[in-house]
Amino acid sequence: RVGGYFSVLINQRACSLRIYSIAVHPDFRGKKVGQLLIDQIAAIAQKQGLKRITLEVNVSNSLAIHLYEKNGFKIEGIRKKSMFVAGSFVDEFYMAKIL
């Protein structure tokens, strides 16, 4: 059974890693699985010698935003109506962490 997953893209030229997706199965929420995934992503970025991790997150996803901020991500901007969720477009924060 899968408790969670992540999908990333490494850009060696830009020395960065972009998080495309992180998901935790509802049965595993509250059990630090999200933190484990963030830790694994950071370890990959450091092993590759990257300098920056970026992501976009729905502005209403307060749990994810809190997790990212707790791990050193900062909001660098907002993208208006750029994410399609449940039949409509929503705003998302652009966040980054310098390694």
PDB file of N, CA and C in Angstrom:
ATOM      1  N   ARG A   1       0.837  -1.186   0.000  1.00  0.00           N
ATOM      2  CA  ARG A   1       0.000   0.000   0.000  1.00  0.00           C
ATOM      3  C   ARG A   1       0.878   1.244   0.000  1.00  0.00           C
ATOM      4  N   VAL A   2       0.525   2.202  -0.789  1.00  0.00           N
ATOM      5  CA  VAL A   2       1.299   3.439  -0.897  1.00  0.00           C
ATOM      6  C   VAL A   2       0.761   4.457   0.109  1.00  0.00           C
ATOM      7  N   GLY A   3       1.641   4.970   0.957  1.00  0.00           N
ATOM      8  CA  GLY A   3       1.256   5.974   1.946  1.00  0.00           C
ATOM      9  C   GLY A   3       1.411   7.389   1.431  1.00  0.00           C
ATOM     10  N   GLY A   4       2.283   7.575   0.445  1.00  0.00           N
ATOM     11  CA  GLY A   4       2.506   8.898  -0.117  1.00  0.00           C
ATOM     12  C   GLY A   4       3.475   8.811  -1.273  1.00  0.00           C
ATOM     13  N   TYR A   5       3.573   9.904  -2.018  1.00  0.00           N
ATOM     14  CA  TYR A   5       4.509   9.948  -3.134  1.00  0.00           C
ATOM     15  C   TYR A   5       4.892  11.392  -3.410  1.00  0.00           C
ATOM     16  N   PHE A   6       5.968  11.551  -4.184  1.00  0.00           N
ATOM     17  CA  PHE A   6       6.300  12.873  -4.698  1.00  0.00           C
ATOM     18  C   PHE A   6       6.797  12.738  -6.124  1.00  0.00           C
ATOM     19  N   SER A   7       6.651  13.830  -6.866  1.00  0.00           N
ATOM     20  CA  SER A   7       7.115  13.925  -8.232  1.00  0.00           C
ATOM     21  C   SER A   7       7.920  15.211  -8.353  1.00  0.00           C
ATOM     22  N   VAL A   8       9.164  15.108  -8.837  1.00  0.00           N
ATOM     23  CA  VAL A   8      10.035  16.277  -8.936  1.00  0.00           C
ATOM     24  C   VAL A   8      10.715  16.319 -10.298  1.00  0.00           C
ATOM     25  N   LEU A   9      11.226  17.489 -10.633  1.00  0.00           N
ATOM     26  CA  LEU A   9      12.016  17.676 -11.842  1.00  0.00           C
ATOM     27  C   LEU A   9      13.289  18.408 -11.448  1.00  0.00           C
ATOM     28  N   ILE A  10      14.432  17.844 -11.834  1.00  0.00           N
ATOM     29  CA  ILE A  10      15.715  18.481 -11.546  1.00  0.00           C
ATOM     30  C   ILE A  10      16.189  19.210 -12.791  1.00  0.00           C
ATOM     31  N   ASN A  11      16.587  20.464 -12.604  1.00  0.00           N
ATOM     32  CA  ASN A  11      17.160  21.273 -13.673  1.00  0.00           C
ATOM     33  C   ASN A  11      18.617  21.540 -13.291  1.00  0.00           C
ATOM     34  N   GLN A  12      19.529  20.730 -13.813  1.00  0.00           N
ATOM     35  CA  GLN A  12      20.947  20.862 -13.458  1.00  0.00           C
ATOM     36  C   GLN A  12      21.516  22.216 -13.872  1.00  0.00           C
ATOM     37  N   ARG A  13      21.087  22.715 -15.026  1.00  0.00           N
ATOM     38  CA  ARG A  13      21.603  23.999 -15.504  1.00  0.00           C
ATOM     39  C   ARG A  13      21.239  25.134 -14.556  1.00  0.00           C
ATOM     40  N   ALA A  14      20.022  25.098 -14.023  1.00  0.00           N
ATOM     41  CA  ALA A  14      19.562  26.142 -13.104  1.00  0.00           C
ATOM     42  C   ALA A  14      19.879  25.794 -11.645  1.00  0.00           C
ATOM     43  N   CYS A  15      20.497  24.635 -11.418  1.00  0.00           N
ATOM     44  CA  CYS A  15      20.821  24.166 -10.056  1.00  0.00           C
ATOM     45  C   CYS A  15      19.588  24.162  -9.163  1.00  0.00           C
ATOM     46  N   SER A  16      18.470  23.672  -9.713  1.00  0.00           N
ATOM     47  CA  SER A  16      17.237  23.694  -8.932  1.00  0.00           C
ATOM     48  C   SER A  16      16.442  22.398  -9.091  1.00  0.00           C
ATOM     49  N   LEU A  17      15.565  22.194  -8.136  1.00  0.00           N
ATOM     50  CA  LEU A  17      14.639  21.077  -8.144  1.00  0.00           C
ATOM     51  C   LEU A  17      13.246  21.658  -7.998  1.00  0.00           C
ATOM     52  N   ARG A  18      12.332  21.229  -8.837  1.00  0.00           N
ATOM     53  CA  ARG A  18      10.946  21.694  -8.757  1.00  0.00           C
ATOM     54  C   ARG A  18      10.068  20.552  -8.285  1.00  0.00           C
ATOM     55  N   ILE A  19       9.308  20.804  -7.231  1.00  0.00           N
ATOM     56  CA  ILE A  19       8.341  19.827  -6.748  1.00  0.00           C
ATOM     57  C   ILE A  19       7.061  20.009  -7.564  1.00  0.00           C
ATOM     58  N   TYR A  20       6.692  18.977  -8.296  1.00  0.00           N
ATOM     59  CA  TYR A  20       5.455  19.029  -9.069  1.00  0.00           C
ATOM     60  C   TYR A  20       4.274  18.528  -8.256  1.00  0.00           C
ATOM     61  N   SER A  21       4.521  17.525  -7.418  1.00  0.00           N
ATOM     62  CA  SER A  21       3.407  16.956  -6.676  1.00  0.00           C
ATOM     63  C   SER A  21       3.909  16.240  -5.433  1.00  0.00           C
ATOM     64  N   ILE A  22       3.177  16.420  -4.353  1.00  0.00           N
ATOM     65  CA  ILE A  22       3.358  15.641  -3.131  1.00  0.00           C
ATOM     66  C   ILE A  22       1.957  15.245  -2.687  1.00  0.00           C
ATOM     67  N   ALA A  23       1.783  13.973  -2.353  1.00  0.00           N
ATOM     68  CA  ALA A  23       0.479  13.528  -1.874  1.00  0.00           C
ATOM     69  C   ALA A  23       0.669  12.500  -0.766  1.00  0.00           C
ATOM     70  N   VAL A  24      -0.219  12.569   0.219  1.00  0.00           N
ATOM     71  CA  VAL A  24      -0.226  11.609   1.321  1.00  0.00           C
ATOM     72  C   VAL A  24      -1.624  10.999   1.378  1.00  0.00           C
ATOM     73  N   HIS A  25      -1.682   9.676   1.386  1.00  0.00           N
ATOM     74  CA  HIS A  25      -2.956   8.966   1.480  1.00  0.00           C
ATOM     75  C   HIS A  25      -3.652   9.370   2.782  1.00  0.00           C
ATOM     76  N   PRO A  26      -4.970   9.568   2.774  1.00  0.00           N
ATOM     77  CA  PRO A  26      -5.687   9.974   3.992  1.00  0.00           C
ATOM     78  C   PRO A  26      -5.411   9.086   5.215  1.00  0.00           C
ATOM     79  N   ASP A  27      -5.206   7.799   5.008  1.00  0.00           N
ATOM     80  CA  ASP A  27      -4.925   6.903   6.135  1.00  0.00           C
ATOM     81  C   ASP A  27      -3.579   7.190   6.803  1.00  0.00           C
ATOM     82  N   PHE A  28      -2.702   7.918   6.111  1.00  0.00           N
ATOM     83  CA  PHE A  28      -1.360   8.177   6.634  1.00  0.00           C
ATOM     84  C   PHE A  28      -1.161   9.626   7.074  1.00  0.00           C
ATOM     85  N   ARG A  29      -2.198  10.436   6.973  1.00  0.00           N
ATOM     86  CA  ARG A  29      -2.073  11.841   7.378  1.00  0.00           C
ATOM     87  C   ARG A  29      -1.931  11.934   8.884  1.00  0.00           C
ATOM     88  N   GLY A  30      -1.154  12.917   9.324  1.00  0.00           N
ATOM     89  CA  GLY A  30      -0.909  13.096  10.750  1.00  0.00           C
ATOM     90  C   GLY A  30       0.143  12.151  11.297  1.00  0.00           C
ATOM     91  N   LYS A  31       0.824  11.433  10.412  1.00  0.00           N
ATOM     92  CA  LYS A  31       1.835  10.456  10.841  1.00  0.00           C
ATOM     93  C   LYS A  31       3.224  10.821  10.327  1.00  0.00           C
ATOM     94  N   LYS A  32       3.416  12.088   9.984  1.00  0.00           N
ATOM     95  CA  LYS A  32       4.715  12.624   9.552  1.00  0.00           C
ATOM     96  C   LYS A  32       5.174  12.113   8.181  1.00  0.00           C
ATOM     97  N   VAL A  33       4.268  11.562   7.394  1.00  0.00           N
ATOM     98  CA  VAL A  33       4.639  11.089   6.063  1.00  0.00           C
ATOM     99  C   VAL A  33       5.011  12.267   5.164  1.00  0.00           C
ATOM    100  N   GLY A  34       4.251  13.360   5.239  1.00  0.00           N
ATOM    101  CA  GLY A  34       4.572  14.559   4.456  1.00  0.00           C
ATOM    102  C   GLY A  34       5.959  15.080   4.792  1.00  0.00           C
ATOM    103  N   GLN A  35       6.292  15.098   6.069  1.00  0.00           N
ATOM    104  CA  GLN A  35       7.624  15.550   6.486  1.00  0.00           C
ATOM    105  C   GLN A  35       8.702  14.617   5.945  1.00  0.00           C
ATOM    106  N   LEU A  36       8.450  13.327   5.978  1.00  0.00           N
ATOM    107  CA  LEU A  36       9.398  12.352   5.440  1.00  0.00           C
ATOM    108  C   LEU A  36       9.637  12.590   3.949  1.00  0.00           C
ATOM    109  N   LEU A  37       8.569  12.876   3.214  1.00  0.00           N
ATOM    110  CA  LEU A  37       8.709  13.148   1.787  1.00  0.00           C
ATOM    111  C   LEU A  37       9.519  14.415   1.539  1.00  0.00           C
ATOM    112  N   ILE A  38       9.245  15.479   2.295  1.00  0.00           N
ATOM    113  CA  ILE A  38      10.020  16.721   2.167  1.00  0.00           C
ATOM    114  C   ILE A  38      11.492  16.455   2.482  1.00  0.00           C
ATOM    115  N   ASP A  39      11.757  15.684   3.532  1.00  0.00           N
ATOM    116  CA  ASP A  39      13.139  15.354   3.898  1.00  0.00           C
ATOM    117  C   ASP A  39      13.842  14.605   2.767  1.00  0.00           C
ATOM    118  N   GLN A  40      13.139  13.669   2.134  1.00  0.00           N
ATOM    119  CA  GLN A  40      13.727  12.904   1.030  1.00  0.00           C
ATOM    120  C   GLN A  40      14.013  13.808  -0.171  1.00  0.00           C
ATOM    121  N   ILE A  41      13.105  14.727  -0.449  1.00  0.00           N
ATOM    122  CA  ILE A  41      13.306  15.667  -1.563  1.00  0.00           C
ATOM    123  C   ILE A  41      14.531  16.532  -1.293  1.00  0.00           C
ATOM    124  N   ALA A  42      14.658  17.046  -0.069  1.00  0.00           N
ATOM    125  CA  ALA A  42      15.810  17.882   0.282  1.00  0.00           C
ATOM    126  C   ALA A  42      17.106  17.087   0.174  1.00  0.00           C
ATOM    127  N   ALA A  43      17.082  15.826   0.583  1.00  0.00           N
ATOM    128  CA  ALA A  43      18.279  14.984   0.496  1.00  0.00           C
ATOM    129  C   ALA A  43      18.691  14.769  -0.964  1.00  0.00           C
ATOM    130  N   ILE A  44      17.722  14.560  -1.833  1.00  0.00           N
ATOM    131  CA  ILE A  44      18.007  14.403  -3.259  1.00  0.00           C
ATOM    132  C   ILE A  44      18.642  15.679  -3.806  1.00  0.00           C
ATOM    133  N   ALA A  45      18.051  16.821  -3.478  1.00  0.00           N
ATOM    134  CA  ALA A  45      18.569  18.102  -3.966  1.00  0.00           C
ATOM    135  C   ALA A  45      19.997  18.338  -3.481  1.00  0.00           C
ATOM    136  N   GLN A  46      20.256  18.051  -2.224  1.00  0.00           N
ATOM    137  CA  GLN A  46      21.602  18.252  -1.678  1.00  0.00           C
ATOM    138  C   GLN A  46      22.602  17.292  -2.319  1.00  0.00           C
ATOM    139  N   LYS A  47      22.212  16.042  -2.490  1.00  0.00           N
ATOM    140  CA  LYS A  47      23.095  15.057  -3.112  1.00  0.00           C
ATOM    141  C   LYS A  47      23.456  15.466  -4.539  1.00  0.00           C
ATOM    142  N   GLN A  48      22.519  16.103  -5.237  1.00  0.00           N
ATOM    143  CA  GLN A  48      22.742  16.552  -6.612  1.00  0.00           C
ATOM    144  C   GLN A  48      23.478  17.893  -6.666  1.00  0.00           C
ATOM    145  N   GLY A  49      23.744  18.498  -5.506  1.00  0.00           N
ATOM    146  CA  GLY A  49      24.443  19.780  -5.462  1.00  0.00           C
ATOM    147  C   GLY A  49      23.588  20.955  -5.910  1.00  0.00           C
ATOM    148  N   LEU A  50      22.267  20.832  -5.750  1.00  0.00           N
ATOM    149  CA  LEU A  50      21.362  21.892  -6.184  1.00  0.00           C
ATOM    150  C   LEU A  50      21.285  22.996  -5.136  1.00  0.00           C
ATOM    151  N   LYS A  51      20.879  24.172  -5.567  1.00  0.00           N
ATOM    152  CA  LYS A  51      20.870  25.344  -4.689  1.00  0.00           C
ATOM    153  C   LYS A  51      19.485  25.810  -4.291  1.00  0.00           C
ATOM    154  N   ARG A  52      18.443  25.275  -4.948  1.00  0.00           N
ATOM    155  CA  ARG A  52      17.103  25.822  -4.748  1.00  0.00           C
ATOM    156  C   ARG A  52      16.045  24.747  -5.002  1.00  0.00           C
ATOM    157  N   ILE A  53      14.975  24.789  -4.193  1.00  0.00           N
ATOM    158  CA  ILE A  53      13.802  23.940  -4.408  1.00  0.00           C
ATOM    159  C   ILE A  53      12.606  24.863  -4.566  1.00  0.00           C
ATOM    160  N   THR A  54      11.782  24.638  -5.584  1.00  0.00           N
ATOM    161  CA  THR A  54      10.611  25.479  -5.821  1.00  0.00           C
ATOM    162  C   THR A  54       9.360  24.617  -5.924  1.00  0.00           C
ATOM    163  N   LEU A  55       8.209  25.275  -5.763  1.00  0.00           N
ATOM    164  CA  LEU A  55       6.920  24.591  -5.875  1.00  0.00           C
ATOM    165  C   LEU A  55       5.813  25.611  -6.001  1.00  0.00           C
ATOM    166  N   GLU A  56       4.641  25.153  -6.398  1.00  0.00           N
ATOM    167  CA  GLU A  56       3.424  25.951  -6.371  1.00  0.00           C
ATOM    168  C   GLU A  56       2.412  25.205  -5.511  1.00  0.00           C
ATOM    169  N   VAL A  57       1.618  25.969  -4.756  1.00  0.00           N
ATOM    170  CA  VAL A  57       0.621  25.361  -3.872  1.00  0.00           C
ATOM    171  C   VAL A  57      -0.637  26.220  -3.873  1.00  0.00           C
ATOM    172  N   ASN A  58      -1.787  25.575  -3.876  1.00  0.00           N
ATOM    173  CA  ASN A  58      -3.083  26.254  -3.809  1.00  0.00           C
ATOM    174  C   ASN A  58      -3.098  27.162  -2.575  1.00  0.00           C
ATOM    175  N   VAL A  59      -3.492  28.417  -2.747  1.00  0.00           N
ATOM    176  CA  VAL A  59      -3.469  29.376  -1.631  1.00  0.00           C
ATOM    177  C   VAL A  59      -4.363  28.960  -0.470  1.00  0.00           C
ATOM    178  N   SER A  60      -5.340  28.089  -0.721  1.00  0.00           N
ATOM    179  CA  SER A  60      -6.226  27.658   0.358  1.00  0.00           C
ATOM    180  C   SER A  60      -5.739  26.382   1.063  1.00  0.00           C
ATOM    181  N   ASN A  61      -4.625  25.820   0.625  1.00  0.00           N
ATOM    182  CA  ASN A  61      -4.097  24.584   1.211  1.00  0.00           C
ATOM    183  C   ASN A  61      -3.205  24.926   2.406  1.00  0.00           C
ATOM    184  N   SER A  62      -3.835  25.334   3.496  1.00  0.00           N
ATOM    185  CA  SER A  62      -3.089  25.826   4.656  1.00  0.00           C
ATOM    186  C   SER A  62      -2.202  24.763   5.301  1.00  0.00           C
ATOM    187  N   LEU A  63      -2.624  23.510   5.291  1.00  0.00           N
ATOM    188  CA  LEU A  63      -1.787  22.446   5.872  1.00  0.00           C
ATOM    189  C   LEU A  63      -0.477  22.302   5.103  1.00  0.00           C
ATOM    190  N   ALA A  64      -0.554  22.280   3.783  1.00  0.00           N
ATOM    191  CA  ALA A  64       0.656  22.159   2.969  1.00  0.00           C
ATOM    192  C   ALA A  64       1.528  23.400   3.116  1.00  0.00           C
ATOM    193  N   ILE A  65       0.922  24.578   3.089  1.00  0.00           N
ATOM    194  CA  ILE A  65       1.683  25.822   3.226  1.00  0.00           C
ATOM    195  C   ILE A  65       2.429  25.832   4.555  1.00  0.00           C
ATOM    196  N   HIS A  66       1.771  25.416   5.616  1.00  0.00           N
ATOM    197  CA  HIS A  66       2.419  25.364   6.935  1.00  0.00           C
ATOM    198  C   HIS A  66       3.607  24.392   6.913  1.00  0.00           C
ATOM    199  N   LEU A  67       3.427  23.227   6.312  1.00  0.00           N
ATOM    200  CA  LEU A  67       4.514  22.252   6.222  1.00  0.00           C
ATOM    201  C   LEU A  67       5.695  22.837   5.455  1.00  0.00           C
ATOM    202  N   TYR A  68       5.425  23.477   4.337  1.00  0.00           N
ATOM    203  CA  TYR A  68       6.506  24.062   3.537  1.00  0.00           C
ATOM    204  C   TYR A  68       7.217  25.175   4.306  1.00  0.00           C
ATOM    205  N   GLU A  69       6.459  26.056   4.938  1.00  0.00           N
ATOM    206  CA  GLU A  69       7.075  27.142   5.703  1.00  0.00           C
ATOM    207  C   GLU A  69       7.908  26.603   6.863  1.00  0.00           C
ATOM    208  N   LYS A  70       7.415  25.562   7.513  1.00  0.00           N
ATOM    209  CA  LYS A  70       8.156  24.930   8.612  1.00  0.00           C
ATOM    210  C   LYS A  70       9.496  24.376   8.128  1.00  0.00           C
ATOM    211  N   ASN A  71       9.556  24.042   6.849  1.00  0.00           N
ATOM    212  CA  ASN A  71      10.766  23.491   6.257  1.00  0.00           C
ATOM    213  C   ASN A  71      11.598  24.519   5.497  1.00  0.00           C
ATOM    214  N   GLY A  72      11.345  25.794   5.742  1.00  0.00           N
ATOM    215  CA  GLY A  72      12.190  26.849   5.192  1.00  0.00           C
ATOM    216  C   GLY A  72      11.775  27.422   3.861  1.00  0.00           C
ATOM    217  N   PHE A  73      10.616  27.032   3.344  1.00  0.00           N
ATOM    218  CA  PHE A  73      10.135  27.609   2.093  1.00  0.00           C
ATOM    219  C   PHE A  73       9.526  28.980   2.375  1.00  0.00           C
ATOM    220  N   LYS A  74       9.736  29.896   1.456  1.00  0.00           N
ATOM    221  CA  LYS A  74       9.185  31.246   1.556  1.00  0.00           C
ATOM    222  C   LYS A  74       8.293  31.507   0.347  1.00  0.00           C
ATOM    223  N   ILE A  75       7.218  32.245   0.580  1.00  0.00           N
ATOM    224  CA  ILE A  75       6.343  32.643  -0.527  1.00  0.00           C
ATOM    225  C   ILE A  75       7.045  33.746  -1.298  1.00  0.00           C
ATOM    226  N   GLU A  76       7.218  33.520  -2.603  1.00  0.00           N
ATOM    227  CA  GLU A  76       7.886  34.510  -3.452  1.00  0.00           C
ATOM    228  C   GLU A  76       6.917  35.225  -4.380  1.00  0.00           C
ATOM    229  N   GLY A  77       5.693  34.720  -4.466  1.00  0.00           N
ATOM    230  CA  GLY A  77       4.728  35.369  -5.340  1.00  0.00           C
ATOM    231  C   GLY A  77       3.435  34.592  -5.378  1.00  0.00           C
ATOM    232  N   ILE A  78       2.497  35.137  -6.136  1.00  0.00           N
ATOM    233  CA  ILE A  78       1.203  34.482  -6.307  1.00  0.00           C
ATOM    234  C   ILE A  78       0.908  34.414  -7.799  1.00  0.00           C
ATOM    235  N   ARG A  79       0.372  33.298  -8.206  1.00  0.00           N
ATOM    236  CA  ARG A  79      -0.042  33.116  -9.597  1.00  0.00           C
ATOM    237  C   ARG A  79      -1.556  33.072  -9.608  1.00  0.00           C
ATOM    238  N   LYS A  80      -2.160  34.043 -10.236  1.00  0.00           N
ATOM    239  CA  LYS A  80      -3.613  34.180 -10.252  1.00  0.00           C
ATOM    240  C   LYS A  80      -4.262  33.169 -11.182  1.00  0.00           C
ATOM    241  N   LYS A  81      -5.261  32.462 -10.643  1.00  0.00           N
ATOM    242  CA  LYS A  81      -6.112  31.560 -11.420  1.00  0.00           C
ATOM    243  C   LYS A  81      -5.298  30.638 -12.329  1.00  0.00           C
ATOM    244  N   SER A  82      -4.254  30.032 -11.775  1.00  0.00           N
ATOM    245  CA  SER A  82      -3.378  29.215 -12.608  1.00  0.00           C
ATOM    246  C   SER A  82      -3.529  27.714 -12.386  1.00  0.00           C
ATOM    247  N   MET A  83      -4.241  27.309 -11.348  1.00  0.00           N
ATOM    248  CA  MET A  83      -4.398  25.883 -11.049  1.00  0.00           C
ATOM    249  C   MET A  83      -5.869  25.501 -11.184  1.00  0.00           C
ATOM    250  N   PHE A  84      -6.139  24.434 -11.914  1.00  0.00           N
ATOM    251  CA  PHE A  84      -7.509  23.973 -12.112  1.00  0.00           C
ATOM    252  C   PHE A  84      -7.841  22.940 -11.040  1.00  0.00           C
ATOM    253  N   VAL A  85      -8.790  23.263 -10.166  1.00  0.00           N
ATOM    254  CA  VAL A  85      -9.172  22.388  -9.059  1.00  0.00           C
ATOM    255  C   VAL A  85     -10.692  22.316  -8.999  1.00  0.00           C
ATOM    256  N   ALA A  86     -11.222  21.112  -9.002  1.00  0.00           N
ATOM    257  CA  ALA A  86     -12.658  20.871  -8.823  1.00  0.00           C
ATOM    258  C   ALA A  86     -13.527  21.761  -9.712  1.00  0.00           C
ATOM    259  N   GLY A  87     -13.163  21.870 -10.969  1.00  0.00           N
ATOM    260  CA  GLY A  87     -14.002  22.564 -11.927  1.00  0.00           C
ATOM    261  C   GLY A  87     -13.810  24.060 -12.045  1.00  0.00           C
ATOM    262  N   SER A  88     -12.827  24.622 -11.326  1.00  0.00           N
ATOM    263  CA  SER A  88     -12.567  26.053 -11.474  1.00  0.00           C
ATOM    264  C   SER A  88     -11.078  26.343 -11.272  1.00  0.00           C
ATOM    265  N   PHE A  89     -10.681  27.510 -11.710  1.00  0.00           N
ATOM    266  CA  PHE A  89      -9.288  27.914 -11.554  1.00  0.00           C
ATOM    267  C   PHE A  89      -9.102  28.602 -10.211  1.00  0.00           C
ATOM    268  N   VAL A  90      -7.974  28.318  -9.549  1.00  0.00           N
ATOM    269  CA  VAL A  90      -7.669  28.914  -8.251  1.00  0.00           C
ATOM    270  C   VAL A  90      -6.271  29.531  -8.286  1.00  0.00           C
ATOM    271  N   ASP A  91      -6.027  30.425  -7.348  1.00  0.00           N
ATOM    272  CA  ASP A  91      -4.712  31.046  -7.218  1.00  0.00           C
ATOM    273  C   ASP A  91      -3.764  30.086  -6.508  1.00  0.00           C
ATOM    274  N   GLU A  92      -2.478  30.250  -6.796  1.00  0.00           N
ATOM    275  CA  GLU A  92      -1.487  29.453  -6.090  1.00  0.00           C
ATOM    276  C   GLU A  92      -0.286  30.313  -5.711  1.00  0.00           C
ATOM    277  N   PHE A  93       0.322  29.954  -4.605  1.00  0.00           N
ATOM    278  CA  PHE A  93       1.552  30.595  -4.174  1.00  0.00           C
ATOM    279  C   PHE A  93       2.724  29.925  -4.875  1.00  0.00           C
ATOM    280  N   TYR A  94       3.708  30.735  -5.255  1.00  0.00           N
ATOM    281  CA  TYR A  94       4.990  30.234  -5.728  1.00  0.00           C
ATOM    282  C   TYR A  94       5.923  30.317  -4.535  1.00  0.00           C
ATOM    283  N   MET A  95       6.485  29.176  -4.133  1.00  0.00           N
ATOM    284  CA  MET A  95       7.339  29.124  -2.941  1.00  0.00           C
ATOM    285  C   MET A  95       8.713  28.569  -3.332  1.00  0.00           C
ATOM    286  N   ALA A  96       9.732  28.989  -2.566  1.00  0.00           N
ATOM    287  CA  ALA A  96      11.081  28.515  -2.832  1.00  0.00           C
ATOM    288  C   ALA A  96      11.857  28.387  -1.531  1.00  0.00           C
ATOM    289  N   LYS A  97      12.817  27.485  -1.580  1.00  0.00           N
ATOM    290  CA  LYS A  97      13.728  27.281  -0.452  1.00  0.00           C
ATOM    291  C   LYS A  97      15.139  27.295  -1.019  1.00  0.00           C
ATOM    292  N   ILE A  98      15.999  28.106  -0.421  1.00  0.00           N
ATOM    293  CA  ILE A  98      17.400  28.145  -0.799  1.00  0.00           C
ATOM    294  C   ILE A  98      18.155  27.131   0.055  1.00  0.00           C
ATOM    295  N   LEU A  99      18.966  26.315  -0.592  1.00  0.00           N
ATOM    296  CA  LEU A  99      19.729  25.287   0.132  1.00  0.00           C
ATOM    297  C   LEU A  99      21.120  25.783   0.469  1.00  0.00           C
TER     298      LEU A  99
END
